Amino acid sequence: MKILVLIKEVPDMAKVKFDSEKGTVNRKSATAEINPFDESALQCAIDLKETIDAEVVALTMGPPGAMNTLRDVYARGADDCILISDRAFGGSDTLATATALSEGAKKAGFDLILCGEKSVDGDTAQVGAEVAEMLGIPHCYYADKVELSDTQVTVEIENLGGKKQIRSMNLPALVGVTKNCAKLKLPTVNAKLNSLENEFLKLTMDDFNDITAEDVGFKGSPTKVSKIEVPGECQREAVILDGKEQLDDFMTMLVSEAEKRGVL
């Protein structure tokens, strides 16, 4: 059994800056870290490994420096890691990213693919489902609990549309998990030290036969960001109404304030 975990390296969103001209995140402006939702997917895979004979392999697409993030993933318990890295992949939107990851998944091999429900930088929740569609396998999102057998994966979704749902899918399949699916465990000091010198398989554009540079990067991305704006600080006020007379005049005051602020 091989569990493939899709990992995304994201910048520290509290410090990152945006390139308003290109409509992209300036990833060099902040330190990189594992996408928090993918941390949960990784931990879920490691927990599943304790219940069934399985190998956990992490797959990510990113710049050469993402190898450091994969070392952290390895220290947390992954058995192996794969990095997809090539300048041709730069500027990929969700579709182009899924194209590259699906090709990487074919190279790696898998029985089950796990990923976080979304990333904190893009917040689209699209890539996992797109990868599954490209691979032609069933998929399920927002899973709070995952159970695995030799032939099936069963997921539990606590509250989707106000209802608890339990679904089973035949393998191979893809599952997008929430942060509730696993309790994160920090790597040990020895594991961190042992991971420092690790080098993992690196795949470039030349390793893929079924796609070209036209399918990935800016060229393969139909999504175009026309403008990025960082919202400014919001100035808020509060008015407390006390007493029946003030309450009687509430609608009059509300209309007056709305007119002053240009709402009406």
Short mmCIF file of C-alpha atoms in Angstrom, two decimals:
data_model
loop_
_atom_site.label_atom_id
_atom_site.label_comp_id
_atom_site.label_asym_id
_atom_site.label_seq_id
_atom_site.Cartn_x
_atom_site.Cartn_y
_atom_site.Cartn_z
CA MET A 1 0.00 0.00 0.00
CA LYS A 2 1.35 3.41 -0.96
CA ILE A 3 -0.13 6.62 0.43
CA LEU A 4 0.86 9.70 -1.54
CA VAL A 5 0.53 13.01 0.29
CA LEU A 6 0.33 16.24 -1.71
CA ILE A 7 2.30 18.94 0.09
CA LYS A 8 2.37 22.64 -0.71
CA GLU A 9 5.06 24.99 0.53
CA VAL A 10 3.44 28.31 1.47
CA PRO A 11 4.85 31.61 2.71
CA ASP A 12 4.17 32.97 6.17
CA MET A 13 0.90 34.77 5.35
CA ALA A 14 1.41 37.28 8.17
CA LYS A 15 4.57 38.60 6.49
CA VAL A 16 4.19 37.87 2.76
CA LYS A 17 3.93 40.60 0.14
CA PHE A 18 2.09 40.54 -3.18
CA ASP A 19 3.22 41.38 -6.70
CA SER A 20 0.29 43.51 -7.87
CA GLU A 21 1.60 43.71 -11.45
CA LYS A 22 1.88 39.95 -12.00
CA GLY A 23 -1.03 39.12 -9.72
CA THR A 24 1.05 36.60 -7.77
CA VAL A 25 2.41 36.07 -4.27
CA ASN A 26 6.01 37.24 -3.79
CA ARG A 27 7.22 34.07 -2.11
CA LYS A 28 10.67 35.51 -1.47
CA SER A 29 9.22 38.13 0.86
CA ALA A 30 8.52 35.67 3.69
CA THR A 31 9.84 32.41 5.08
CA ALA A 32 8.33 29.19 3.71
CA GLU A 33 6.48 26.55 5.70
CA ILE A 34 4.26 23.51 5.14
CA ASN A 35 0.69 24.43 4.33
CA PRO A 36 -1.12 23.81 7.66
CA PHE A 37 -3.90 21.78 6.02
CA ASP A 38 -1.30 19.55 4.34
CA GLU A 39 0.35 19.02 7.73
CA SER A 40 -2.90 17.41 8.80
CA ALA A 41 -2.97 15.26 5.65
CA LEU A 42 0.59 14.11 6.35
CA GLN A 43 -0.21 13.25 9.96
CA CYS A 44 -3.33 11.40 8.81
CA ALA A 45 -1.18 9.31 6.44
CA ILE A 46 1.33 8.54 9.20
CA ASP A 47 -1.51 7.53 11.54
CA LEU A 48 -2.99 5.25 8.86
CA LYS A 49 0.43 3.64 8.45
CA GLU A 50 0.10 2.39 12.03
CA THR A 51 -3.11 0.52 11.12
CA ILE A 52 -2.11 -0.99 7.77
CA ASP A 53 1.14 -1.94 6.05
CA ALA A 54 1.80 1.20 4.02
CA GLU A 55 4.51 3.47 2.66
CA VAL A 56 4.02 7.24 2.95
CA VAL A 57 5.48 9.36 0.14
CA ALA A 58 5.18 13.14 -0.06
CA LEU A 59 4.93 14.97 -3.39
CA THR A 60 5.34 18.71 -3.86
CA MET A 61 5.91 21.19 -6.66
CA GLY A 62 8.07 24.21 -6.00
CA PRO A 63 11.45 25.89 -6.35
CA PRO A 64 14.68 24.02 -5.47
CA GLY A 65 14.48 25.46 -1.95
CA ALA A 66 11.36 23.37 -1.33
CA MET A 67 13.76 20.51 -0.66
CA ASN A 68 14.11 21.99 2.86
CA THR A 69 10.36 21.71 3.39
CA LEU A 70 10.50 18.08 2.26
CA ARG A 71 13.23 17.43 4.85
CA ASP A 72 10.78 18.68 7.48
CA VAL A 73 8.13 16.36 6.01
CA TYR A 74 10.58 13.45 6.18
CA ALA A 75 11.41 14.26 9.80
CA ARG A 76 7.71 14.15 10.63
CA GLY A 77 7.45 10.56 9.44
CA ALA A 78 7.25 10.31 5.64
CA ASP A 79 9.18 7.38 4.15
CA ASP A 80 10.21 9.26 1.02
CA CYS A 81 9.66 12.55 -0.79
CA ILE A 82 9.55 13.79 -4.39
CA LEU A 83 10.08 17.36 -5.60
CA ILE A 84 8.76 18.60 -8.94
CA SER A 85 10.87 21.63 -9.81
CA ASP A 86 11.48 23.45 -13.09
CA ARG A 87 11.27 27.07 -14.18
CA ALA A 88 8.62 25.95 -16.67
CA PHE A 89 6.21 25.40 -13.75
CA GLY A 90 6.55 28.97 -12.44
CA GLY A 91 3.31 30.96 -12.29
CA SER A 92 1.07 27.90 -12.49
CA ASP A 93 -2.56 28.39 -11.46
CA THR A 94 -4.60 25.56 -9.92
CA LEU A 95 -5.17 23.81 -13.25
CA ALA A 96 -1.52 23.91 -14.30
CA THR A 97 -0.44 22.87 -10.81
CA ALA A 98 -2.82 19.91 -10.87
CA THR A 99 -1.47 18.97 -14.31
CA ALA A 100 2.08 18.75 -12.96
CA LEU A 101 1.08 17.01 -9.74
CA SER A 102 -1.02 14.40 -11.54
CA GLU A 103 1.96 13.57 -13.76
CA GLY A 104 4.15 13.35 -10.66
CA ALA A 105 1.60 11.06 -9.02
CA LYS A 106 1.77 8.72 -12.02
CA LYS A 107 5.55 8.58 -11.67
CA ALA A 108 5.38 7.97 -7.93
CA GLY A 109 2.58 5.42 -7.96
CA PHE A 110 -0.18 5.39 -5.34
CA ASP A 111 -3.12 3.56 -3.83
CA LEU A 112 -4.44 6.52 -1.86
CA ILE A 113 -3.74 10.23 -2.27
CA LEU A 114 -4.25 12.56 0.69
CA CYS A 115 -4.17 16.35 0.61
CA GLY A 116 -5.33 19.25 2.74
CA GLU A 117 -8.73 20.69 1.91
CA LYS A 118 -7.08 23.93 0.71
CA SER A 119 -3.96 26.06 1.02
CA VAL A 120 -3.71 29.19 3.13
CA ASP A 121 -2.23 31.27 0.31
CA GLY A 122 -4.59 30.43 -2.56
CA ASP A 123 -7.62 29.26 -0.53
CA THR A 124 -9.25 27.72 -3.64
CA ALA A 125 -9.72 24.07 -2.55
CA GLN A 126 -9.40 23.10 -6.22
CA VAL A 127 -6.07 21.34 -6.78
CA GLY A 128 -6.85 18.03 -5.06
CA ALA A 129 -10.11 17.52 -6.93
CA GLU A 130 -8.47 18.52 -10.21
CA VAL A 131 -5.68 16.00 -9.66
CA ALA A 132 -8.25 13.26 -9.01
CA GLU A 133 -10.19 14.15 -12.16
CA MET A 134 -7.01 14.11 -14.25
CA LEU A 135 -6.10 10.71 -12.85
CA GLY A 136 -9.64 9.41 -13.32
CA ILE A 137 -10.09 8.34 -9.69
CA PRO A 138 -12.90 9.00 -7.17
CA HIS A 139 -12.39 11.73 -4.62
CA CYS A 140 -13.95 13.18 -1.50
CA TYR A 141 -13.32 16.47 0.32
CA TYR A 142 -13.65 17.87 3.87
CA ALA A 143 -13.03 14.50 5.54
CA ASP A 144 -12.73 14.63 9.34
CA LYS A 145 -11.89 10.93 9.71
CA VAL A 146 -10.23 8.44 7.35
CA GLU A 147 -10.14 4.64 7.63
CA LEU A 148 -8.26 2.43 5.19
CA SER A 149 -8.48 -1.22 4.14
CA ASP A 150 -6.71 -3.12 1.38
CA THR A 151 -9.39 -2.24 -1.16
CA GLN A 152 -11.37 0.72 0.17
CA VAL A 153 -11.08 4.05 1.94
CA THR A 154 -13.92 5.17 4.22
CA VAL A 155 -14.28 8.80 5.21
CA GLU A 156 -16.44 10.58 7.73
CA ILE A 157 -17.61 14.15 7.21
CA GLU A 158 -18.95 15.65 10.41
CA ASN A 159 -21.05 18.50 9.07
CA LEU A 160 -21.67 18.97 5.36
CA GLY A 161 -24.97 20.71 4.68
CA GLY A 162 -25.90 20.18 8.32
CA LYS A 163 -25.57 16.40 8.11
CA LYS A 164 -22.97 13.84 9.12
CA GLN A 165 -21.93 11.71 6.17
CA ILE A 166 -19.96 8.47 5.83
CA ARG A 167 -18.69 7.47 2.39
CA SER A 168 -16.64 4.59 1.04
CA MET A 169 -14.61 4.60 -2.17
CA ASN A 170 -12.73 1.86 -3.94
CA LEU A 171 -9.00 2.38 -4.25
CA PRO A 172 -7.22 4.14 -5.83
CA ALA A 173 -8.86 7.33 -4.59
CA LEU A 174 -8.10 10.84 -3.33
CA VAL A 175 -9.25 12.37 -0.06
CA GLY A 176 -9.03 16.03 0.98
CA VAL A 177 -8.94 16.32 4.76
CA THR A 178 -9.72 18.98 7.33
CA LYS A 179 -7.56 19.85 10.32
CA ASN A 180 -9.82 17.66 12.44
CA CYS A 181 -8.61 14.41 10.85
CA ALA A 182 -5.42 14.12 12.89
CA LYS A 183 -3.66 15.50 15.94
CA LEU A 184 -0.32 16.91 14.83
CA LYS A 185 2.86 15.48 16.32
CA LEU A 186 6.12 17.40 16.25
CA PRO A 187 9.22 15.65 14.91
CA THR A 188 11.86 14.55 17.39
CA VAL A 189 15.24 16.25 17.57
CA ASN A 190 16.93 13.12 16.20
CA ALA A 191 14.50 12.94 13.29
CA LYS A 192 15.19 16.60 12.44
CA LEU A 193 18.95 16.03 12.58
CA ASN A 194 18.74 12.88 10.46
CA SER A 195 16.75 14.72 7.80
CA LEU A 196 19.21 17.60 7.33
CA GLU A 197 21.37 15.90 4.71
CA ASN A 198 18.60 14.10 2.86
CA GLU A 199 18.26 14.61 -0.87
CA PHE A 200 15.10 13.38 -2.55
CA LEU A 201 14.08 12.56 -6.10
CA LYS A 202 13.71 15.70 -8.20
CA LEU A 203 11.53 15.64 -11.31
CA THR A 204 11.83 18.27 -14.04
CA MET A 205 9.88 18.96 -17.22
CA ASP A 206 12.13 16.49 -19.06
CA ASP A 207 10.82 13.64 -16.88
CA PHE A 208 7.25 14.01 -18.15
CA ASN A 209 6.32 12.62 -21.55
CA ASP A 210 2.61 13.44 -21.61
CA ILE A 211 2.77 17.20 -21.03
CA THR A 212 4.71 20.12 -22.50
CA ALA A 213 5.66 23.60 -21.31
CA GLU A 214 2.41 24.81 -22.90
CA ASP A 215 0.41 22.85 -20.30
CA VAL A 216 2.00 24.36 -17.20
CA GLY A 217 3.30 27.68 -15.87
CA PHE A 218 1.83 30.94 -17.11
CA LYS A 219 1.19 29.45 -20.55
CA GLY A 220 -0.91 26.63 -19.19
CA SER A 221 -2.84 28.77 -16.71
CA PRO A 222 -6.25 30.02 -17.88
CA THR A 223 -6.71 31.93 -14.62
CA LYS A 224 -5.45 35.50 -14.89
CA VAL A 225 -5.39 37.79 -11.87
CA SER A 226 -6.14 41.32 -13.06
CA LYS A 227 -5.54 43.09 -9.77
CA ILE A 228 -4.51 42.45 -6.17
CA GLU A 229 -5.51 44.77 -3.36
CA VAL A 230 -4.55 44.42 0.27
CA PRO A 231 -7.47 45.68 2.38
CA GLY A 232 -6.69 48.56 4.69
CA GLU A 233 -7.52 48.74 8.36
CA CYS A 234 -11.21 49.12 9.08
CA GLN A 235 -12.28 51.97 11.37
CA ARG A 236 -15.27 50.91 13.43
CA GLU A 237 -17.65 52.79 15.67
CA ALA A 238 -20.35 51.71 18.07
CA VAL A 239 -23.53 53.49 19.18
CA ILE A 240 -25.36 52.15 22.23
CA LEU A 241 -29.08 52.81 22.44
CA ASP A 242 -30.38 52.98 25.99
CA GLY A 243 -33.98 53.59 26.92
CA LYS A 244 -37.34 53.40 25.17
CA GLU A 245 -37.22 56.88 23.64
CA GLN A 246 -33.93 56.20 21.90
CA LEU A 247 -35.22 52.85 20.68
CA ASP A 248 -38.28 54.54 19.21
CA ASP A 249 -35.99 56.82 17.24
CA PHE A 250 -33.75 53.94 16.11
CA MET A 251 -34.94 53.78 12.49
CA THR A 252 -34.70 57.54 12.09
CA MET A 253 -31.16 57.52 13.42
CA LEU A 254 -30.25 54.51 11.27
CA VAL A 255 -31.43 56.19 8.07
CA SER A 256 -29.66 59.41 9.00
CA GLU A 257 -26.35 57.62 9.64
CA ALA A 258 -26.66 55.64 6.41
CA GLU A 259 -27.17 58.85 4.42
CA LYS A 260 -24.14 60.46 6.07
CA ARG A 261 -21.97 57.52 5.09
CA GLY A 262 -23.25 57.38 1.53
CA VAL A 263 -24.96 54.03 1.97
CA LEU A 264 -28.34 55.42 0.94
#
